[in-house]
Short mmCIF file of C-alpha atoms (C1' of nucleotides) in Angstrom, two decimals:
data_model
loop_
_atom_site.label_atom_id
_atom_site.label_comp_id
_atom_site.label_asym_id
_atom_site.label_seq_id
_atom_site.Cartn_x
_atom_site.Cartn_y
_atom_site.Cartn_z
CA UNK A 124 -55.16 -99.26 7.28
CA UNK A 125 -55.02 -95.43 7.17
CA UNK A 126 -56.95 -94.97 3.90
CA UNK A 127 -57.02 -91.26 4.34
CA UNK A 128 -53.31 -91.26 4.41
CA UNK A 129 -53.24 -92.82 0.95
CA UNK A 130 -56.03 -90.90 -0.46
CA UNK A 131 -54.04 -87.67 0.37
CA UNK A 132 -50.79 -89.06 -0.81
CA UNK A 133 -52.46 -90.09 -4.08
CA UNK A 134 -53.84 -86.61 -4.64
CA UNK A 135 -50.49 -84.90 -3.77
CA UNK A 136 -48.97 -87.31 -6.38
CA UNK A 137 -50.90 -85.71 -8.93
CA UNK A 138 -50.04 -82.17 -7.75
CA UNK A 139 -49.17 -80.18 -4.83
CA UNK A 140 -52.15 -78.82 -2.97
CA UNK A 141 -53.11 -76.86 0.06
CA UNK A 142 -55.45 -78.54 2.77
CA UNK A 143 -58.25 -76.36 1.57
CA UNK A 144 -58.04 -77.51 -1.91
CA UNK A 145 -57.63 -81.24 -0.64
CA UNK A 146 -60.91 -80.62 1.20
CA UNK A 147 -62.79 -79.59 -1.85
CA UNK A 148 -61.58 -82.61 -3.85
CA UNK A 149 -62.83 -84.92 -1.16
CA UNK A 150 -66.23 -83.34 -1.00
CA UNK A 151 -66.57 -83.08 -4.68
CA UNK A 152 -64.54 -85.42 -7.23
CA UNK A 153 -63.75 -88.22 -4.76
CA UNK A 154 -67.28 -88.13 -2.70
CA UNK A 155 -68.80 -91.22 -4.33
CA UNK A 156 -66.12 -93.43 -2.55
CA UNK A 157 -64.20 -91.32 -0.16
CA UNK A 158 -64.54 -88.29 1.79
CA UNK A 159 -63.19 -86.20 4.49
CA UNK A 160 -63.80 -83.04 6.34
CA UNK A 161 -61.19 -80.42 6.98
CA UNK A 162 -61.23 -81.40 10.53
CA UNK A 163 -59.67 -84.71 9.50
CA UNK A 164 -57.54 -83.43 6.79
CA UNK A 165 -55.52 -80.72 8.62
CA UNK A 166 -54.29 -82.98 11.46
CA UNK A 167 -53.54 -85.74 8.86
CA UNK A 168 -51.35 -83.43 6.78
CA UNK A 169 -49.63 -82.46 10.06
CA UNK A 170 -48.96 -86.13 10.97
CA UNK A 171 -47.70 -86.93 7.13
CA UNK A 172 -45.31 -83.95 7.44
CA UNK A 173 -43.89 -85.28 10.79
CA UNK A 174 -43.58 -88.78 9.22
CA UNK A 175 -41.68 -87.38 6.31
CA UNK A 176 -44.34 -88.13 3.65
CA UNK A 177 -45.09 -84.68 2.53
CA UNK A 178 -43.33 -81.33 3.02
CA UNK A 179 -44.92 -77.77 2.71
CA UNK A 180 -44.16 -74.38 1.71
CA UNK A 181 -45.99 -71.39 3.02
CA UNK A 182 -47.09 -68.91 0.50
CA UNK A 183 -48.95 -65.55 0.85
CA UNK A 184 -52.55 -65.14 -0.84
CA UNK A 185 -53.27 -61.47 -1.07
CA UNK A 186 -51.59 -59.44 1.52
CA UNK A 187 -51.19 -61.47 4.79
CA UNK A 188 -53.12 -64.81 4.31
CA UNK A 189 -50.86 -67.74 4.86
CA UNK A 190 -51.50 -71.01 3.06
CA UNK A 191 -49.43 -74.06 3.09
CA UNK A 192 -48.89 -76.02 -0.22
CA UNK A 193 -47.93 -79.70 0.44
CA UNK A 194 -45.75 -81.76 -1.78
CA UNK A 195 -45.28 -85.51 -1.71
CA UNK A 196 -41.75 -86.66 -0.87
CA UNK A 197 -39.80 -89.43 -2.25
CA UNK A 198 -40.73 -91.72 0.84
CA UNK A 199 -44.31 -90.65 0.47
CA UNK A 200 -44.50 -91.66 -3.23
CA UNK A 201 -42.91 -94.92 -2.35
CA UNK A 202 -45.53 -95.80 0.23
CA UNK A 203 -48.38 -94.82 -1.95
CA UNK A 204 -47.18 -97.11 -4.87
CA UNK A 205 -46.56 -99.96 -2.45
CA UNK A 206 -50.17 -99.41 -0.96
CA UNK A 207 -51.52 -99.27 -4.72
CA UNK A 208 -50.08 -103.03 -5.41
CA UNK A 209 -51.58 -104.46 -2.37
CA UNK A 210 -54.10 -107.21 -2.75
CA UNK A 211 -56.90 -106.83 -0.32
CA UNK A 212 -59.84 -108.73 1.17
CA UNK A 213 -62.97 -107.31 0.14
CA UNK A 214 -64.48 -104.97 2.84
CA UNK A 215 -67.48 -106.13 4.84
CA UNK A 216 -70.80 -105.01 3.04
CA UNK A 217 -71.05 -101.42 4.07
CA UNK A 218 -73.73 -100.55 6.79
CA UNK A 219 -76.78 -99.21 5.62
CA UNK A 220 -79.26 -97.74 7.94
CA UNK A 221 -82.05 -97.76 5.33
CA UNK A 222 -81.83 -101.52 4.77
CA UNK A 223 -81.99 -102.03 8.50
CA UNK A 224 -85.19 -100.17 8.39
CA UNK A 225 -86.68 -102.34 5.56
CA UNK A 226 -85.46 -105.44 7.47
CA UNK A 227 -87.94 -104.52 10.29
CA UNK A 228 -90.38 -103.11 8.03
CA UNK A 229 -93.37 -105.72 8.58
CA UNK A 230 -94.20 -103.40 11.66
CA UNK A 231 -95.08 -100.55 9.12
CA UNK A 232 -98.30 -100.52 7.12
CA UNK A 233 -97.75 -100.88 3.29
CA UNK A 234 -98.46 -97.26 2.59
CA UNK A 235 -95.91 -95.99 5.09
CA UNK A 236 -93.40 -98.54 3.65
CA UNK A 237 -93.98 -97.22 0.07
CA UNK A 238 -93.76 -93.74 1.27
CA UNK A 239 -90.26 -94.43 2.88
CA UNK A 240 -89.22 -96.26 -0.25
CA UNK A 241 -90.39 -93.39 -2.48
CA UNK A 242 -88.52 -91.00 -0.57
CA UNK A 243 -85.24 -92.99 -0.83
CA UNK A 244 -85.94 -93.50 -4.62
CA UNK A 245 -86.30 -89.81 -5.19
CA UNK A 246 -83.06 -89.01 -3.64
CA UNK A 247 -81.14 -91.75 -5.37
CA UNK A 248 -82.63 -90.47 -8.66
CA UNK A 249 -81.39 -87.18 -7.81
CA UNK A 250 -77.93 -88.36 -7.31
CA UNK A 251 -77.94 -90.43 -10.26
CA UNK A 252 -79.08 -87.56 -12.50
CA UNK A 253 -76.24 -85.58 -11.24
CA UNK A 254 -73.70 -88.38 -11.82
CA UNK A 255 -75.02 -88.75 -15.50
CA UNK A 256 -74.43 -85.16 -15.93
CA UNK A 257 -70.78 -85.37 -14.91
CA UNK A 258 -70.46 -88.48 -17.24
CA UNK A 259 -71.24 -86.15 -20.18
CA UNK A 260 -67.56 -84.95 -19.84
CA UNK A 261 -66.56 -88.49 -20.92
CA UNK A 262 -67.83 -88.92 -24.51
CA UNK A 263 -65.47 -91.61 -24.87
CA UNK A 264 -63.29 -94.07 -22.64
CA UNK A 265 -60.22 -91.98 -21.59
CA UNK A 266 -56.81 -93.36 -22.18
CA UNK A 267 -55.75 -96.00 -19.51
CA UNK A 268 -52.44 -94.20 -18.96
CA UNK A 269 -54.16 -90.92 -17.72
CA UNK A 270 -55.59 -89.97 -14.44
CA UNK A 271 -58.91 -89.41 -16.11
CA UNK A 272 -59.25 -93.00 -16.71
CA UNK A 273 -59.43 -93.74 -12.81
CA UNK A 274 -62.00 -90.82 -12.73
CA UNK A 275 -63.95 -92.60 -15.37
CA UNK A 276 -64.04 -96.09 -13.83
CA UNK A 277 -65.21 -94.96 -10.38
CA UNK A 278 -67.82 -92.87 -12.06
CA UNK A 279 -69.18 -95.72 -14.19
CA UNK A 280 -69.13 -97.59 -10.78
CA UNK A 281 -71.26 -94.88 -8.87
CA UNK A 282 -73.76 -94.80 -11.82
CA UNK A 283 -74.21 -98.63 -11.77
CA UNK A 284 -74.52 -98.66 -8.01
CA UNK A 285 -77.21 -95.99 -8.11
CA UNK A 286 -79.11 -97.70 -10.91
CA UNK A 287 -78.96 -100.85 -8.99
CA UNK A 288 -80.19 -99.20 -5.68
CA UNK A 289 -83.16 -97.65 -7.72
CA UNK A 290 -83.98 -101.20 -9.06
CA UNK A 291 -84.05 -102.67 -5.67
CA UNK A 292 -86.23 -99.95 -4.39
CA UNK A 293 -88.65 -100.31 -7.34
CA UNK A 294 -88.66 -104.19 -6.62
CA UNK A 295 -89.45 -103.53 -2.86
CA UNK A 296 -92.29 -101.15 -3.76
CA UNK A 297 -93.88 -103.67 -6.36
CA UNK A 298 -93.84 -106.30 -3.62
CA UNK A 299 -95.64 -103.91 -1.19
CA UNK A 300 -98.04 -102.76 -3.73
CA UNK A 301 -99.00 -106.36 -4.87
CA UNK A 302 -99.76 -107.00 -1.38
CA UNK A 303 -102.09 -104.08 -1.21
CA UNK A 304 -104.01 -105.36 -4.16
CA UNK A 305 -104.53 -108.78 -2.71
CA UNK A 306 -106.61 -107.27 -0.05
CA UNK B 197 -78.44 -91.60 15.27
CA UNK B 198 -77.67 -94.59 17.24
CA UNK B 199 -78.38 -97.29 14.71
CA UNK B 200 -77.00 -100.07 16.90
CA UNK B 201 -79.59 -99.14 19.53
CA UNK B 202 -82.55 -99.56 17.16
CA UNK B 203 -80.94 -102.75 15.50
CA UNK B 204 -80.79 -104.14 18.91
CA UNK B 205 -84.29 -103.18 19.90
CA UNK B 206 -85.74 -104.49 16.62
CA UNK B 207 -84.10 -107.83 17.29
CA UNK B 208 -85.34 -107.89 20.87
CA UNK B 209 -88.71 -107.01 19.65
CA UNK B 210 -88.95 -110.20 17.86
CA UNK B 211 -87.78 -112.19 20.85
CA UNK B 212 -85.80 -111.98 23.99
CA UNK B 213 -82.06 -112.94 23.49
CA UNK B 214 -78.85 -112.85 25.29
CA UNK B 215 -75.83 -110.65 24.29
CA UNK B 216 -74.18 -113.63 22.88
CA UNK B 217 -77.20 -114.43 20.70
CA UNK B 218 -77.44 -110.75 19.35
CA UNK B 219 -73.77 -111.04 18.52
CA UNK B 220 -74.31 -114.09 16.40
CA UNK B 221 -77.43 -112.59 14.57
CA UNK B 222 -75.38 -109.55 13.83
CA UNK B 223 -72.58 -111.46 12.34
CA UNK B 224 -74.78 -113.73 10.31
CA UNK B 225 -78.44 -112.78 9.37
CA UNK B 226 -77.84 -109.00 9.59
CA UNK B 227 -74.29 -108.94 8.17
CA UNK B 228 -75.22 -107.77 4.63
CA UNK B 229 -76.23 -104.30 6.10
CA UNK B 230 -75.28 -104.12 9.78
CA UNK B 231 -73.02 -105.85 12.19
CA UNK B 232 -71.34 -105.18 15.43
CA UNK B 233 -68.94 -107.00 17.60
CA UNK B 234 -69.60 -108.06 21.16
CA UNK B 235 -67.41 -105.50 22.63
CA UNK B 236 -69.92 -102.92 21.21
CA UNK B 237 -72.95 -104.95 21.85
CA UNK B 238 -72.49 -105.68 25.74
CA UNK B 239 -71.90 -101.98 26.61
CA UNK B 240 -74.82 -100.98 24.61
CA UNK B 241 -77.13 -103.43 26.34
CA UNK B 242 -75.99 -102.10 29.50
CA UNK B 243 -76.73 -98.56 28.34
CA UNK B 244 -80.22 -99.62 27.07
CA UNK B 245 -81.00 -101.12 30.39
CA UNK B 246 -79.83 -97.83 32.40
CA UNK B 247 -82.43 -96.04 29.91
CA UNK B 248 -85.04 -98.28 30.67
CA UNK B 249 -85.41 -99.66 27.04
CA UNK B 250 -84.64 -103.27 28.05
CA UNK B 251 -84.60 -105.35 31.05
CA UNK B 252 -82.93 -108.63 31.67
CA UNK B 253 -83.18 -111.84 33.72
CA UNK B 254 -80.20 -113.88 34.67
CA UNK B 255 -80.48 -117.31 33.83
CA UNK B 256 -78.07 -120.45 34.64
CA UNK B 257 -76.75 -122.43 31.89
CA UNK B 258 -75.41 -125.85 33.11
CA UNK B 259 -74.13 -125.53 36.71
CA UNK B 260 -72.91 -121.96 37.36
CA UNK B 261 -72.74 -120.27 34.01
CA UNK B 262 -74.67 -117.10 34.12
CA UNK B 263 -76.43 -115.58 31.14
CA UNK B 264 -78.47 -112.50 30.66
CA UNK B 265 -81.55 -112.64 28.66
CA UNK B 266 -82.71 -109.23 27.61
CA UNK B 267 -86.31 -108.24 26.93
CA UNK B 268 -87.67 -105.13 25.24
CA UNK B 269 -89.73 -102.79 27.53
CA UNK B 270 -92.69 -100.78 26.57
CA UNK B 271 -90.73 -97.70 26.24
CA UNK B 272 -88.32 -99.49 24.08
CA UNK B 273 -90.80 -100.75 21.80
CA UNK B 274 -92.26 -97.24 21.35
CA UNK B 275 -88.97 -95.85 20.68
CA UNK B 276 -88.24 -98.37 18.12
CA UNK B 277 -91.58 -98.09 16.24
CA UNK B 278 -91.05 -94.18 16.22
CA UNK B 279 -87.63 -94.64 14.69
CA UNK B 280 -89.09 -96.97 12.17
CA UNK B 281 -91.38 -94.36 10.58
CA UNK B 282 -88.84 -91.83 10.39
CA UNK B 283 -88.10 -90.34 6.93
CA UNK B 284 -84.35 -90.15 6.31
CA UNK B 285 -81.93 -88.42 4.04
CA UNK B 286 -80.02 -91.04 2.10
CA UNK B 287 -76.56 -91.57 3.51
CA UNK B 288 -73.33 -90.47 1.88
CA UNK B 289 -72.13 -93.07 -0.53
CA UNK B 290 -70.30 -95.50 1.54
CA UNK B 291 -66.55 -95.37 1.51
CA UNK B 292 -64.92 -97.98 -0.59
CA UNK B 293 -61.14 -98.47 -0.43
CA UNK B 294 -61.07 -100.45 -3.43
CA UNK B 295 -62.52 -97.83 -5.47
CA UNK B 296 -60.10 -95.58 -3.94
CA UNK B 297 -57.37 -97.64 -5.26
CA UNK B 298 -58.96 -97.95 -8.75
CA UNK B 299 -59.22 -94.18 -8.90
CA UNK B 300 -55.38 -93.96 -8.75
CA UNK B 301 -54.91 -97.11 -10.90
CA UNK B 302 -53.20 -95.52 -13.90
CA UNK B 303 -49.90 -95.74 -11.81
CA UNK B 304 -50.55 -99.51 -12.16
CA UNK B 305 -49.68 -101.50 -15.28
CA UNK B 306 -52.51 -103.12 -16.93
CA UNK B 307 -51.61 -106.73 -15.82
CA UNK B 308 -51.37 -105.85 -12.13
CA UNK B 309 -54.80 -103.83 -12.33
CA UNK B 310 -56.37 -106.87 -13.78
CA UNK B 311 -54.97 -109.07 -11.13
CA UNK B 312 -56.54 -106.83 -8.40
CA UNK B 313 -59.84 -106.62 -10.24
CA UNK B 314 -59.81 -110.56 -10.61
CA UNK B 315 -59.16 -111.03 -6.90
CA UNK B 316 -61.93 -108.79 -6.12
CA UNK B 317 -64.19 -110.48 -8.52
CA UNK B 318 -63.56 -113.88 -7.15
CA UNK B 319 -64.29 -112.88 -3.52
CA UNK B 320 -67.64 -111.02 -4.49
CA UNK B 321 -68.48 -114.08 -6.63
CA UNK B 322 -68.08 -116.26 -3.43
CA UNK B 323 -70.41 -113.95 -1.64
CA UNK B 324 -72.87 -113.78 -4.23
CA UNK B 325 -72.92 -117.79 -4.25
CA UNK B 326 -73.40 -117.87 -0.63
CA UNK B 327 -76.37 -115.25 -0.80
CA UNK B 328 -77.85 -117.25 -3.67
CA UNK B 329 -77.63 -120.28 -1.48
CA UNK B 330 -79.58 -118.48 1.35
CA UNK B 331 -82.15 -117.36 -1.08
CA UNK B 332 -83.12 -120.78 -1.79
CA UNK B 333 -84.88 -120.83 1.48
CA UNK B 334 -87.40 -118.43 -0.23
CA UNK B 335 -89.01 -120.31 -3.11
CA UNK B 336 -91.67 -117.57 -3.05
CA UNK B 337 -91.99 -113.91 -1.84
CA UNK B 338 -92.98 -114.32 1.90
CA UNK B 339 -96.19 -112.75 3.34
CA UNK B 340 -95.83 -108.89 3.78
CA UNK B 341 -97.02 -109.27 7.49
CA UNK B 342 -94.26 -111.62 8.67
CA UNK B 343 -90.60 -110.84 9.45
CA UNK B 344 -89.45 -113.13 6.80
CA UNK B 345 -90.53 -110.60 4.35
CA UNK B 346 -87.81 -108.02 5.60
CA UNK B 347 -85.22 -110.87 5.46
CA UNK B 348 -86.35 -111.47 1.89
CA UNK B 349 -86.03 -107.83 0.82
CA UNK B 350 -82.71 -107.17 2.07
CA UNK B 351 -81.46 -110.42 0.85
CA UNK B 352 -82.81 -109.40 -2.82
CA UNK B 353 -80.84 -106.18 -2.29
CA UNK B 354 -77.59 -107.99 -1.07
CA UNK B 355 -77.82 -110.17 -4.21
CA UNK B 356 -78.40 -107.38 -6.55
CA UNK B 357 -75.74 -105.38 -4.91
CA UNK B 358 -73.13 -108.13 -5.51
CA UNK B 359 -74.26 -108.69 -9.10
CA UNK B 360 -73.85 -105.12 -9.78
CA UNK B 361 -70.45 -104.89 -8.30
CA UNK B 362 -69.27 -108.03 -10.29
CA UNK B 363 -70.74 -106.28 -13.51
CA UNK B 364 -68.64 -103.16 -12.71
CA UNK B 365 -65.52 -105.28 -12.03
CA UNK B 366 -66.02 -107.00 -15.44
CA UNK B 367 -66.47 -103.84 -17.21
CA UNK B 368 -63.26 -102.35 -15.65
CA UNK B 369 -61.39 -105.48 -16.66
CA UNK B 370 -62.71 -105.34 -20.25
CA UNK B 371 -61.49 -101.59 -20.45
CA UNK B 372 -58.09 -102.62 -19.25
CA UNK B 373 -57.83 -105.59 -21.59
CA UNK B 374 -58.77 -103.59 -24.58
CA UNK B 375 -55.93 -101.26 -23.82
CA UNK B 376 -53.71 -104.25 -23.84
CA UNK B 377 -54.78 -105.33 -27.22
CA UNK B 378 -54.32 -101.91 -28.76
CA UNK B 379 -50.50 -102.13 -28.04
"C1'" DT C 138 -68.76 -48.89 1.94
"C1'" DC C 139 -71.16 -52.80 3.43
"C1'" DC C 140 -72.20 -57.54 3.09
"C1'" DA C 141 -72.15 -62.16 1.43
"C1'" DT C 142 -69.51 -65.65 0.01
"C1'" DA C 143 -65.38 -68.08 -0.59
"C1'" DC C 144 -60.88 -68.67 1.04
"C1'" DA C 145 -57.82 -70.76 4.56
"C1'" DT C 146 -56.35 -73.04 8.84
"C1'" DG C 147 -56.83 -75.05 12.92
"C1'" DT C 148 -58.76 -77.46 17.84
"C1'" DC C 149 -62.16 -79.90 20.60
"C1'" DT C 150 -65.65 -83.07 21.88
"C1'" DA C 151 -68.69 -86.85 21.38
"C1'" DG C 152 -69.94 -90.69 19.11
"C1'" DT C 153 -68.73 -94.88 16.57
"C1'" DA C 154 -66.07 -98.98 15.74
"C1'" DT C 155 -61.98 -102.22 15.97
"C1'" DT C 156 -58.75 -104.89 18.24
"C1'" DA C 157 -56.78 -106.79 21.96
"C1'" DC C 158 -56.87 -107.99 26.58
"C1'" DA C 159 -58.84 -110.94 30.16
"C1'" DT C 160 -61.72 -114.65 32.14
"C1'" DG C 161 -64.06 -118.61 32.84
"C1'" DT C 162 -68.05 -122.58 31.45
"C1'" DT C 163 -70.13 -126.12 28.80
"C1'" DT C 164 -70.28 -129.72 25.40
"C1'" DA C 165 -68.96 -132.78 22.08
"C1'" DT C 166 -65.19 -135.68 20.39
"C1'" DT C 167 -61.21 -138.40 20.59
"C1'" DA D 101 -59.24 -137.97 30.74
"C1'" DA D 102 -57.72 -134.67 27.68
"C1'" DT D 103 -58.61 -131.39 24.23
"C1'" DA D 104 -60.80 -128.38 21.12
"C1'" DA D 105 -64.78 -125.69 19.88
"C1'" DA D 106 -68.42 -123.11 21.10
"C1'" DC D 107 -70.65 -120.71 24.87
"C1'" DA D 108 -70.60 -116.45 27.65
"C1'" DT D 109 -69.46 -111.89 29.28
"C1'" DG D 110 -67.01 -108.25 30.04
"C1'" DT D 111 -62.99 -104.01 29.74
"C1'" DA D 112 -59.19 -101.31 27.78
"C1'" DA D 113 -56.75 -99.09 24.22
"C1'" DT D 114 -56.76 -97.47 19.89
"C1'" DA D 115 -58.57 -95.50 15.66
"C1'" DC D 116 -61.74 -93.12 12.83
"C1'" DT D 117 -65.36 -89.53 11.87
"C1'" DA D 118 -68.43 -85.84 12.26
"C1'" DG D 119 -70.01 -81.57 14.00
"C1'" DA D 120 -69.32 -77.84 16.62
"C1'" DC D 121 -66.12 -74.16 18.13
"C1'" DA D 122 -62.85 -70.79 16.88
"C1'" DT D 123 -60.58 -67.28 13.96
"C1'" DG D 124 -59.41 -64.53 10.54
"C1'" DT D 125 -58.53 -62.88 5.22
"C1'" DA D 126 -59.74 -61.97 0.35
"C1'" DT D 127 -62.96 -61.02 -3.33
"C1'" DG D 128 -66.86 -59.41 -5.84
"C1'" DG D 129 -71.31 -57.19 -6.13
"C1'" DA D 130 -74.94 -54.17 -4.54
#
DNA sequence: TCCATACATGTCTAGTATTACATGTTTATT
DNA sequence: AATAAACATGTAATACTAGACATGTATGGA
């Protein structure tokens, strides 16, 4: 599948970047649907270069610090566009360790369960707030032809995902609470 | 983290099972939040046995076919319960290759984009229908003390997740369609 | 001038996961 | 009697990912 390959090609297709810059993008703008650490990015760039998908120029920052600025090649661009059009089977539902825990939750007393749920809710709420903050940059739907449109779509998706998760957590808590009241 | 370890221990804590049976559970009941293929399960069972978390009895099905029925040990049960109570940091948002694709979608014309979105929607709708079918087994919320309660919670979560995904796909399509109308 | 933070690039190891390889039995249907 | 599908258990090769290890430069503030 090599999703990382296409993620990198897609970004380089916007503009030439260094490995370090790619790394920052993965851990900020893209982090709601893809991410990679520098220990994955540097080897992948090396491989893409060997495959002729990207080239690089060595530049000097300051006095001696070398940086490699990578640029997508024609072949890389073709591969990227081909990948973009591919219809795909939906992925398996992603693994979720918290849901695994809740699946076995009847071994916990209700209080412990609610505590775990509250903890999750707090963290998801934090994430949602931060996403909503980012959304303020988009007072209206960006033009479909710009790359800001893609940003906007996945940001909307991330917000909806967090809201839905919080709804689920609330529902779980209310079930547990109504069980306590029955006693 | 070893989530697979605890998933297996949790299931064996319900009842003794063979590797083959575990494999079926992972690919059916648990598949909305965890899964594993037999090539992961058999080595993990071997390891858990070496660690003293599970024991097994060899049984004969039919004339000569040997099957190993695994049982959780006291130590395994303790480890499992300890894991169950652990508060945890929420995981990173799961990677999603389709959202990655949508992020770069402005390179696609609107028709192609809608086609991809429709394809996703169809598949998620199918999954949602099948989940709703499963939900028919639960005409009411099961008792909190039973393991059916956990089943029910994660099933509700899976349904909400699919509904939300479909909402997002619809929203994406409507943005694309309104862009076509403008022309 | 010192120090902290950010910039910048890489490798290595361990853990996790997927797919293919490999083998054989049992049961139900035709 | 033949065949297909399900039962049953494993290993090997490959891929992916995270975290630690390793090294050094540049910049801005105290």
